Amino acid sequence: MKSAIRGTLVSFKDNPFHTDKSQFLYHESDGIIVMENGKITDMGPASELLVRLDPAVELTHYKNALIMPGFIDCHVHYPQTEIIGAYGEQLIDWLNKYTFVAEQKFGDKSHAELTATLFLKEALANGTTTASVFCTVEPTSVDAFFEQSVKAGMRNIAGKVLMDRNAPPELLDTAQTGYDQTKALIEKWHGKDRCLYSVTPRFAPTSTPEQMEMTGAVWKEHPGTYLQSHISENKGEIEWVKELYPSSKDYLDVYDSFGHLGPRSILGHGVHLSESEFTRFSETGTAISHCPTSNFFLGSGLFNLKSAVASERAVRVGLATDLGAGTSFSMLATMGEAYKVSQLRSSPITAWQAFYLATRGAAEALYLEDKIGSLQTGHEADLVVLDLKATELLDHRLNFADDLHEELFVLMTLAPSEAIAATYIAGELAASRNQTTNRMEFAKF
Ligand code: GUN
Ligand code: ZN
């Protein structure tokens, strides 16, 4: 069905880390987006669109609102929804004490389904329209996730976690079963509707060299699939990787030596990477997901975004929640935390840069910029509508905002959940705020 929405349109045409506003910003203070068959079929200033738009087309006018491309979460663990806010530990102890306990429940399809549904509703309620998702070692956890993702009509990336050592026996596969299950899941899900498969070795310490080898092989055998893992999140983890892979030059070299780097490989965190590792990321087209709330919560450290994106050898970086070590489903809140990390590193990012990392930049990190992440005719119509009067405080504060940059910066700083007025998936209203109850309502769940 053809429909259209009207409001202030904001999107990125280029990279605000490397270009100036005249080049990177698309801003239409009163614009219209026309959507049909899942795509944006026309867009531009309302004054022009109203002339050529068939009056029979349903047009929803969002007043005092920004319409943006839906947010993209480059790294998140849906099975960890039930352990958000688990107290006190840093990475390895947190994994053992909380994560590996929770993940053992996902062989139970109904538990996986319930969690996947809640997870996707929360994503939509926060304006997130695409995520790169870790499931658990159980293929059931992947089936449950993709089944719900298809129901929602979302473009999501996900995969079965591969682990054949250093985790409870209930969570281990073997190099061979991990390979076989991954292959079967790729055949079942990759390219079905909007689903994309990601080969998902958890991280170097939980895979034997044999599994790392077979992981690289199965990824290579299926062009177009993704690979996701973790890297250099925590200092203790890095020391452990040195012990487990003594012949590797550094952490990244472990993945490199097993053929895990390249376009569509996304490694989470990268808090303690060296200059030569950043260079190798750049050379291979491998992306980093920046997980600020998680890095704060687990006390992992401050990601060096400025260095990662340095123009001489820019690395593709996308923003990520990394739930359940991350603390919020909200990409607005995650942008706010990314700003605080950059402040602590004495190189504050702009609101342009933060929103880019959650939209077009994230799409570039996932090599999906031809489909999602910006407002463009021909792109998939995944959108978020941000209500600038959502709360009394937001409304009051924005009365004192001078320009769009300030509006965006206040949105990411206050990050009120009520600011998400609506989320569109493939041109259809997927989540919208009930003006009476103020709660989100979902079209498919
Ligand atoms: N490193 C390996 N597994 C995980 C995980 O589940 N979460 C985080 N934050 N880091 C990891
Ligand atoms: Zn993670």
JSON list of C-alpha atoms and ligand atoms in Angstrom, two decimals, residues 75-77 80 94 134 202 229-230 233 268-269 291 294 322-323 325, ligand 2:
[
{"chain": "A", "resi": 75, "resn": "HIS", "atom": "CA", "xyz": [26.03, -5.33, 18.18]},
{"chain": "A", "resi": 76, "resn": "VAL", "atom": "CA", "xyz": [23.55, -6.74, 20.69]},
{"chain": "A", "resi": 77, "resn": "HIS", "atom": "CA", "xyz": [22.76, -10.03, 22.48]},
{"chain": "A", "resi": 80, "resn": "GLN", "atom": "CA", "xyz": [20.87, -11.26, 27.59]},
{"chain": "A", "resi": 94, "resn": "TRP", "atom": "CA", "xyz": [30.27, -11.27, 34.32]},
{"chain": "A", "resi": 134, "resn": "PHE", "atom": "CA", "xyz": [24.10, -12.58, 18.86]},
{"chain": "A", "resi": 202, "resn": "ARG", "atom": "CA", "xyz": [31.75, -15.48, 20.44]},
{"chain": "A", "resi": 229, "resn": "SER", "atom": "CA", "xyz": [32.69, -11.31, 17.33]},
{"chain": "A", "resi": 230, "resn": "HIS", "atom": "CA", "xyz": [34.33, -9.35, 20.15]},
{"chain": "A", "resi": 233, "resn": "GLU", "atom": "CA", "xyz": [37.19, -5.17, 25.34]},
{"chain": "A", "resi": 268, "resn": "GLY", "atom": "CA", "xyz": [32.57, -5.37, 19.04]},
{"chain": "A", "resi": 269, "resn": "HIS", "atom": "CA", "xyz": [34.28, -2.97, 21.47]},
{"chain": "A", "resi": 291, "resn": "CYS", "atom": "CA", "xyz": [29.43, -0.01, 22.67]},
{"chain": "A", "resi": 294, "resn": "SER", "atom": "CA", "xyz": [28.52, -1.57, 27.94]},
{"chain": "A", "resi": 322, "resn": "ASP", "atom": "CA", "xyz": [25.63, -4.46, 23.44]},
{"chain": "A", "resi": 323, "resn": "LEU", "atom": "CA", "xyz": [22.79, -5.44, 25.75]},
{"chain": "A", "resi": 325, "resn": "ALA", "atom": "CA", "xyz": [26.26, -5.62, 29.27]},
{"chain": "B", "resi": 2, "resn": "ZN", "atom": "ZN", "xyz": [28.79, -8.31, 22.86]}
]
